[in-house]
Coordinates of C-alpha atoms in Angstrom, one line a residue:
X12 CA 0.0 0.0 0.0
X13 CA 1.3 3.6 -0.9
X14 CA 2.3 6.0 1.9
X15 CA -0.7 7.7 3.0
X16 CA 0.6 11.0 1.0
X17 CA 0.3 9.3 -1.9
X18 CA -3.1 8.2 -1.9
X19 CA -5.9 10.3 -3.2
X20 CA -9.5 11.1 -1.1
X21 CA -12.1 11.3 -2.8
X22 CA -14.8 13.6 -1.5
X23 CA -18.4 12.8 -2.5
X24 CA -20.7 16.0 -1.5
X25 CA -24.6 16.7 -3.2
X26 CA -26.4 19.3 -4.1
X27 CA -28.5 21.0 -1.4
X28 CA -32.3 21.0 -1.6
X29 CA -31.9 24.8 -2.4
X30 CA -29.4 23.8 -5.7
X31 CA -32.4 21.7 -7.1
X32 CA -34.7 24.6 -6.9
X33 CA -32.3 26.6 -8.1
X34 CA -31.7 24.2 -11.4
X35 CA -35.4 23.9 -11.5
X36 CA -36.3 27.8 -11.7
X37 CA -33.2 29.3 -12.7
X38 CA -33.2 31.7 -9.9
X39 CA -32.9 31.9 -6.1
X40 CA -35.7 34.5 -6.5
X41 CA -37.4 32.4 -8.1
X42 CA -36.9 29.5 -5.8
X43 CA -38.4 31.7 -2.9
X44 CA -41.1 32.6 -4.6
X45 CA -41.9 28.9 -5.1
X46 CA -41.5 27.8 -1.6
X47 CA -43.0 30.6 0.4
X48 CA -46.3 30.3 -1.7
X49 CA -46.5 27.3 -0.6
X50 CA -46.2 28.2 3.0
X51 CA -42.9 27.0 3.7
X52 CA -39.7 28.7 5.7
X53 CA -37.5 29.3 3.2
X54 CA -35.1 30.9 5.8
X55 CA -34.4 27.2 6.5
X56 CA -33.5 25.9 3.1
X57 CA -30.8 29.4 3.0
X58 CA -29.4 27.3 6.8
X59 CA -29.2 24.5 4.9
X60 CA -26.9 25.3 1.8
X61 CA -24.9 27.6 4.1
X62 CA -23.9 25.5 6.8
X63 CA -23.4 22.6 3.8
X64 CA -20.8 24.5 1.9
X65 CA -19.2 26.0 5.1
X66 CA -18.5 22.1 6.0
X67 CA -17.4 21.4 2.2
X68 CA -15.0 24.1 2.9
X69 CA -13.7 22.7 6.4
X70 CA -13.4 18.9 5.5
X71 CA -11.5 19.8 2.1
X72 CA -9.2 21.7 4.2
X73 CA -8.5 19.4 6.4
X74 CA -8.5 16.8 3.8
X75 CA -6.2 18.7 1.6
X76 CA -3.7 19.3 4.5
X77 CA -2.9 15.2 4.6
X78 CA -3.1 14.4 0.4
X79 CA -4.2 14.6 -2.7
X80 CA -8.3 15.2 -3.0
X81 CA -10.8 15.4 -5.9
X82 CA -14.3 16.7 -5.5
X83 CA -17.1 15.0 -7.0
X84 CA -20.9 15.2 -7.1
X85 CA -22.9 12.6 -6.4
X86 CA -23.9 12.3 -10.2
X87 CA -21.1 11.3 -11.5
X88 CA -20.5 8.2 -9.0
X89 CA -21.7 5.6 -11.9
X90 CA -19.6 6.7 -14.6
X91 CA -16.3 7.2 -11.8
X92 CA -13.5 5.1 -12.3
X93 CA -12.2 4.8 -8.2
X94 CA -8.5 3.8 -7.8
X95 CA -8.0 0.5 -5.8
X96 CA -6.3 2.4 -3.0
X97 CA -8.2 5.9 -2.8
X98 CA -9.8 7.1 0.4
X99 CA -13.3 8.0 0.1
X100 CA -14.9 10.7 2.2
X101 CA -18.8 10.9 2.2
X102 CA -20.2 14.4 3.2
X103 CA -23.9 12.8 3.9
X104 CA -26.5 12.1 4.8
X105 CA -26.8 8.3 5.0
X106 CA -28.2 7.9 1.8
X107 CA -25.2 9.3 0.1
X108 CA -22.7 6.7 2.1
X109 CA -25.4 4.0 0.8
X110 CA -25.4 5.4 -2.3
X111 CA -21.8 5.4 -2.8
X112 CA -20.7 2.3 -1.3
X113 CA -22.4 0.3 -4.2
X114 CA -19.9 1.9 -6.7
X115 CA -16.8 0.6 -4.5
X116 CA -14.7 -2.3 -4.6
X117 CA -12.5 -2.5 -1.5
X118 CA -11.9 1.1 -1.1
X119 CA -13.1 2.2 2.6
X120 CA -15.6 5.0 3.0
X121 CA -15.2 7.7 5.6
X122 CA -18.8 8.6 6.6
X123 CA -19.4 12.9 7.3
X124 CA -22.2 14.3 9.1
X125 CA -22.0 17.7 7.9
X126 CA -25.3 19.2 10.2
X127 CA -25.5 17.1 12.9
X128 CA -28.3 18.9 14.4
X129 CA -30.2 18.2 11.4
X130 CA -29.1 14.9 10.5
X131 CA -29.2 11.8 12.3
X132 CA -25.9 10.2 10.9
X133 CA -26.3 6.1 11.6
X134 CA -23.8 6.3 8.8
X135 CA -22.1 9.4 9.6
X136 CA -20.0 8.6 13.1
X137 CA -17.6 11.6 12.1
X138 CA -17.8 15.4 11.8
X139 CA -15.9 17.8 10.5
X140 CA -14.0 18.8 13.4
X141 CA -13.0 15.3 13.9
X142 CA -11.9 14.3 10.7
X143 CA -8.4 15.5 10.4
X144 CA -7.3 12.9 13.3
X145 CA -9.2 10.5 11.8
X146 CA -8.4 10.7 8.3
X147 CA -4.7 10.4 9.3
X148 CA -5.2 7.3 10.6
X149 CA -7.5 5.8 7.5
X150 CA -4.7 6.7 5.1
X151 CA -2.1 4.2 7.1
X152 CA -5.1 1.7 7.5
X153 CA -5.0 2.0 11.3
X154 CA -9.0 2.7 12.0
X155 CA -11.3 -0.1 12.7
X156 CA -13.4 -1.2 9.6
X157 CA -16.9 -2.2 9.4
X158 CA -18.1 -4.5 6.6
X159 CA -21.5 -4.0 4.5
X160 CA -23.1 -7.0 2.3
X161 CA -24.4 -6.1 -0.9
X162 CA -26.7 -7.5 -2.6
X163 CA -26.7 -8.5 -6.3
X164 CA -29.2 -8.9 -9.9
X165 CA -27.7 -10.4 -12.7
X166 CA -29.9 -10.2 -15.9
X167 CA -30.0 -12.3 -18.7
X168 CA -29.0 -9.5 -20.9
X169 CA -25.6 -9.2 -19.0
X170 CA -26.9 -6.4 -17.3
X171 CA -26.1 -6.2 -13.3
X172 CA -27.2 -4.0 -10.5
X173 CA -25.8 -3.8 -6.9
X174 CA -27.6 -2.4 -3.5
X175 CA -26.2 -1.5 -0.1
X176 CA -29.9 -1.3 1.3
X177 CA -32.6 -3.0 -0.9
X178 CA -33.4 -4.3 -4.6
X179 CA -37.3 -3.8 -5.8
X180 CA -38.2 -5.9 -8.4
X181 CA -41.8 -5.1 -10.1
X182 CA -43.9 -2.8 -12.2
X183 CA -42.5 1.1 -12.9
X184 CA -46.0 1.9 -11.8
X185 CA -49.3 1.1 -10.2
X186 CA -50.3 -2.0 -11.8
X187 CA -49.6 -5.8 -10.9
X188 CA -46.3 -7.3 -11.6
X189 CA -46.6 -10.7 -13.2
X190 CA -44.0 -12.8 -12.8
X191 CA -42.5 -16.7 -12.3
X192 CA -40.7 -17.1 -9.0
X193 CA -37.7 -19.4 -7.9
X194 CA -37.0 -19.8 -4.7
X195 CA -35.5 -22.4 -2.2
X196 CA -36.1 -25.0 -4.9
X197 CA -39.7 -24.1 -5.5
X198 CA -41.2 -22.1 -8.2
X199 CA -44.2 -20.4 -8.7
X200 CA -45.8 -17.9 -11.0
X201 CA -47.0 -14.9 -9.2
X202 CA -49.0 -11.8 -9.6
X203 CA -47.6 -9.1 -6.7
X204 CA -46.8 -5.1 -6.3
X205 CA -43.3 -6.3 -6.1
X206 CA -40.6 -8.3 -4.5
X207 CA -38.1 -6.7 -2.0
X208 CA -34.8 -8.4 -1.5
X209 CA -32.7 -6.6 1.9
X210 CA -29.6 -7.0 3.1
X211 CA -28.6 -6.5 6.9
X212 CA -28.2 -2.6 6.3
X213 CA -31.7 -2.2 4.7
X214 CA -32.9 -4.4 7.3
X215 CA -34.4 -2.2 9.7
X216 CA -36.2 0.0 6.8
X217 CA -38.2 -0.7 4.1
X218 CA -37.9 -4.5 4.9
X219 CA -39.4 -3.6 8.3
X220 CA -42.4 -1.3 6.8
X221 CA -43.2 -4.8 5.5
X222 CA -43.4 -7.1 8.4
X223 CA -44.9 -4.7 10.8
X224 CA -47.8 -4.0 7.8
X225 CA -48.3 -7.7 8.3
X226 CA -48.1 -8.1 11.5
X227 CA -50.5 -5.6 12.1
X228 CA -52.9 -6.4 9.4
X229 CA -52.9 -10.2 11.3
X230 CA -53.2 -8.4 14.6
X231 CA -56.3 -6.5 13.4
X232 CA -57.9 -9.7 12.0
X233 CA -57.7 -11.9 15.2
X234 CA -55.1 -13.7 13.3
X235 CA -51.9 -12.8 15.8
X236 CA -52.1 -11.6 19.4
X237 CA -52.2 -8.5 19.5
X238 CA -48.8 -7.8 21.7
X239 CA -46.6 -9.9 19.2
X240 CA -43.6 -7.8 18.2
X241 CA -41.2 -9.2 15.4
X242 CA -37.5 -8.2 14.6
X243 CA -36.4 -8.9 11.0
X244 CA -33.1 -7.3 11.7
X245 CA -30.0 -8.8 11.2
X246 CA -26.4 -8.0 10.8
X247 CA -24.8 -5.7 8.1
X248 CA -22.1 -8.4 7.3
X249 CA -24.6 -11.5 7.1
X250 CA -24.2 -13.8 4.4
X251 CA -27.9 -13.8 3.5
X252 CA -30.7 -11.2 2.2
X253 CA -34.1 -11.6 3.2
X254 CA -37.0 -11.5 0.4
X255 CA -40.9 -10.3 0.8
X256 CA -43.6 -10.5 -2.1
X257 CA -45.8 -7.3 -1.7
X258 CA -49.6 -7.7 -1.8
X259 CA -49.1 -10.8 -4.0
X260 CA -52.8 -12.0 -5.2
X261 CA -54.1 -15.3 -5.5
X262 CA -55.7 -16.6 -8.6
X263 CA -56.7 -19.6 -10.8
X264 CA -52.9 -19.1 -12.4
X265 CA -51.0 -17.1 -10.0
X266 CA -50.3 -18.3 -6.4
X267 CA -48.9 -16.8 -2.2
X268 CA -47.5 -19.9 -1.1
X269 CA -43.9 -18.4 -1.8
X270 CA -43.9 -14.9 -0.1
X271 CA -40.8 -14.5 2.5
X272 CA -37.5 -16.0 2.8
X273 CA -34.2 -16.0 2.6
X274 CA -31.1 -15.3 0.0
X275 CA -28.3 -17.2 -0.3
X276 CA -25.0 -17.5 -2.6
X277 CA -25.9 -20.9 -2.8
X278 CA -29.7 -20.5 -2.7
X279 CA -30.4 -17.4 -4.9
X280 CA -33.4 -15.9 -5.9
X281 CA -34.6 -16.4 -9.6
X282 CA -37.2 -14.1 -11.0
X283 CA -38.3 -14.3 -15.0
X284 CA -40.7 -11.1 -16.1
X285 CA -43.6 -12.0 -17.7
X286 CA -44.7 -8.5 -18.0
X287 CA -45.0 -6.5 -21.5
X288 CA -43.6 -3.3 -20.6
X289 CA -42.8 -0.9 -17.5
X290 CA -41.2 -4.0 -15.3
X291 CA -38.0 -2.7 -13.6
X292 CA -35.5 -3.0 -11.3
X293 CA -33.9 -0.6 -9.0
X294 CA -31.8 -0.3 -6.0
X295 CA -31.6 1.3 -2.9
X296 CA -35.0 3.1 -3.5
X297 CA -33.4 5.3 -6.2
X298 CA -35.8 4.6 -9.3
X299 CA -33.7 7.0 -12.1
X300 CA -31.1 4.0 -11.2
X301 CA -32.7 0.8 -12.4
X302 CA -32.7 -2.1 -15.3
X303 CA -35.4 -2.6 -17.1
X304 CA -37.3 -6.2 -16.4
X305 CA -39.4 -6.9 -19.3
X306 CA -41.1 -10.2 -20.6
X307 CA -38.4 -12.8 -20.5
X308 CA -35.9 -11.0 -18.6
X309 CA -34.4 -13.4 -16.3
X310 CA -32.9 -12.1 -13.0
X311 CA -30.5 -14.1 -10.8
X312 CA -30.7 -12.3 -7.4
X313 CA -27.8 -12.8 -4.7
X314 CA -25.3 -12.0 -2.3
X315 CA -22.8 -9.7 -4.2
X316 CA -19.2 -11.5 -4.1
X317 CA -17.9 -7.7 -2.6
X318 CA -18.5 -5.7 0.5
X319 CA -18.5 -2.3 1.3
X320 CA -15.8 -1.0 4.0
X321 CA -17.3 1.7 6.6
X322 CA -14.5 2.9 8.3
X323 CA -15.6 3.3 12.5

C-alpha cells in the first residue's frame, strides 16, 4: 500500500435542496417565490446550503492538509473510475454513504455528518471537526473497519445492479407485476406489487415497513395476538438477504405460497418477467437507477461477491 501521502480522497458531497430549486427555476428569487407560496420557511432551506458549503470548505481543508483530493458530485458516482487504493470521504447524509458504497470495490468509506443537528448520521459517526485525526489514521489503515453486504441482480442480458440497502423488483407503476418465482427450490408464477430483496443494512427499513404492515394487518384480524412484536433485523455483514412478495394475489394461475425467505449465494433468488412493458429494477429506493425487467428477462438475485468497507 502507498504511503498515506500518496493516496488520493475522494470527496463525494450533493447538491442541497436549495441547488435543485435553483436548477429547476433558474433563480434563487425564483426559488423563494416557489416555496413561500406554498407556506414553507425558506429561511431554513438558505441554513441548509450555508452550513453545507461552510463544512465542504472545512473537510477539504482538512483533507487537503494530509493528500491529494478530488471533488465529486454525487452524479457522476456511476460513470467514476475509483482507484484500488483511494480514500473515500462521504459528506452525507446516509443515503449518500449507501449510495456510494455500491460503486466501490475494496476502497473504505469515511462517513461525514455535515449538520449534525439536522441529520441523524447512523452512517455518519464523524464530523468535521473530527476528521483530520481520523483521516490520518485511515490513510495508514490504522482505524477499525466495518463490513456491508451487498446484494446483487444479474440479468440475462448481461446487465447487473448492486444495493447496499434493498433491490425492488416489479412494475414502474401502479399495476400488478406478473412474474415466475424461484426460490428455495420451488417455483411459482405470481401476480404481486413487487418483490423486496434486503440486506442486513436495509434491514431495519423498508424491509421492516413490510413485516410490521403484516403483522399488524394479522393483529387487526384476530389472526396474531395482539402484543406480538417481530424483529427482521439482522447484521450488516450477514451472508444472506431476506425477500418479501408485496400484496401478491391469488388466482386460478398465480399463487402466495412463496412470499418471504431468505437469499443465499448458494440458494439465490430467480425471477423471469412475464410483463410487457414498465417491469424494472432498481436499488436502494433510487428509481432513475434501475434495469429494465421486461417479458423474458431473467434475473439471478444474490449476495454480491464484494463488500463495502465503513471505516468506524
Amino acid at each position: 500500500m502507498p504511503a498515506s501521502d500518496e493516496r488520493k480522497i475522494i470527496l463525494i458531497v450533493r447538491p442541497t435542496r436549495l441547488d435543485e430549486l435553483i436548477a429547476r427555476f433558474n433563480t434563487v428569487q425564483q426559488a423563494q417565490f416557489y416555496v413561500e407560496h406554498l407556506g414553507a420557511d425558506f429561511s431554513d432551506y438558505l441554513a441548509e446550503k450555508k452550513r453545507y458549503e461552510t463544512a465542504i470548505a472545512e473537510v477539504e481543508a482538512s483533507l487537503r492538509a494530509v493528500a491529494r483530493v478530488q471533488r465529486l458530485d454525487r452524479r457522476y458516482l456511476a460513470s467514476f473510475v475509483f482507484a484500488p487504493d483511494d480514500v473515500v470521504v462521504v459528506l452525507g447524509q446516509d443515503g449518500l454513504v449507501a449510495n456510494t458504497l455500491k460503486y466501490l470495490d475494496g476502497q473504505p468509506v469515511l462517513g461525514v455528518n455535515p449538520d449534525p443537528k439536522r441529520w441523524d448520521g447512523l452512517l455518519l459517526p464523524f464530523n468535521p471537526k473530527s476528521l483530520p485525526k481520523v483521516i490520518g489514521e485511515a490513510l495508514k489503515n490504522k482505524r477499525p473497519i466495518k463490513h456491508v453486504s451487498m446484494a446483487k441482480a444479474t440479468l440475462n442480458t448481461g446487465a447487473v445492479i448492486h444495493a447496499v440497502n434493498d433491490l425492488f423488483i416489479g412494475p414502474q407503476s401502479h399495476v400488478s407485476a406478473r412474474y415466475i418465482l424461484h426460490a428455495e427450490e420451488r417455483e411459482e408464477r405470481q401476480s404481486s406489487s413487487g418483490i423486496i430483496v434486503s440486506t442486513g443494512m436495509g434491514s431495519t427499513g423498508w424491509l421492516k415497513s413490510l413485516y410490521s404492515g403484516w403483522l399488524g394487518a394479522a393483529s387487526a384480524l384476530g389472526l396474531e395476538p395482539a402484543d406480538r412484536e417481530i424483529d427482521m433485523s439482522f447484521a450488516w455483514d450477514a451472508d444472506y438477504l431476506r425477500y418479501f412478495v408485496r400484496e401478491p394475489f391469488p388466482s386460478r394461475t398465480t399463487g402466495t405460497t412463496i412470499v418471504a425467505g431468505s437469499v443465499s449465494k448458494s440458494q439465490p433468488l430467480t425471477i423471469v418477467s412475464e410483463m410487457p412493458e414498465h417491469g424494472v429494477i432498481f436499488s436502494d429506493g433510487i428509481e432513475t437507477d434501475f434495469l429494465e425487467f421486461n417479458a423474458g428477462t431473467r434475473a439471478e438475485v444474490t449476495l454480491a461477491e464484494r463488500q463495502g468497507l465503513l471505516v468506524v
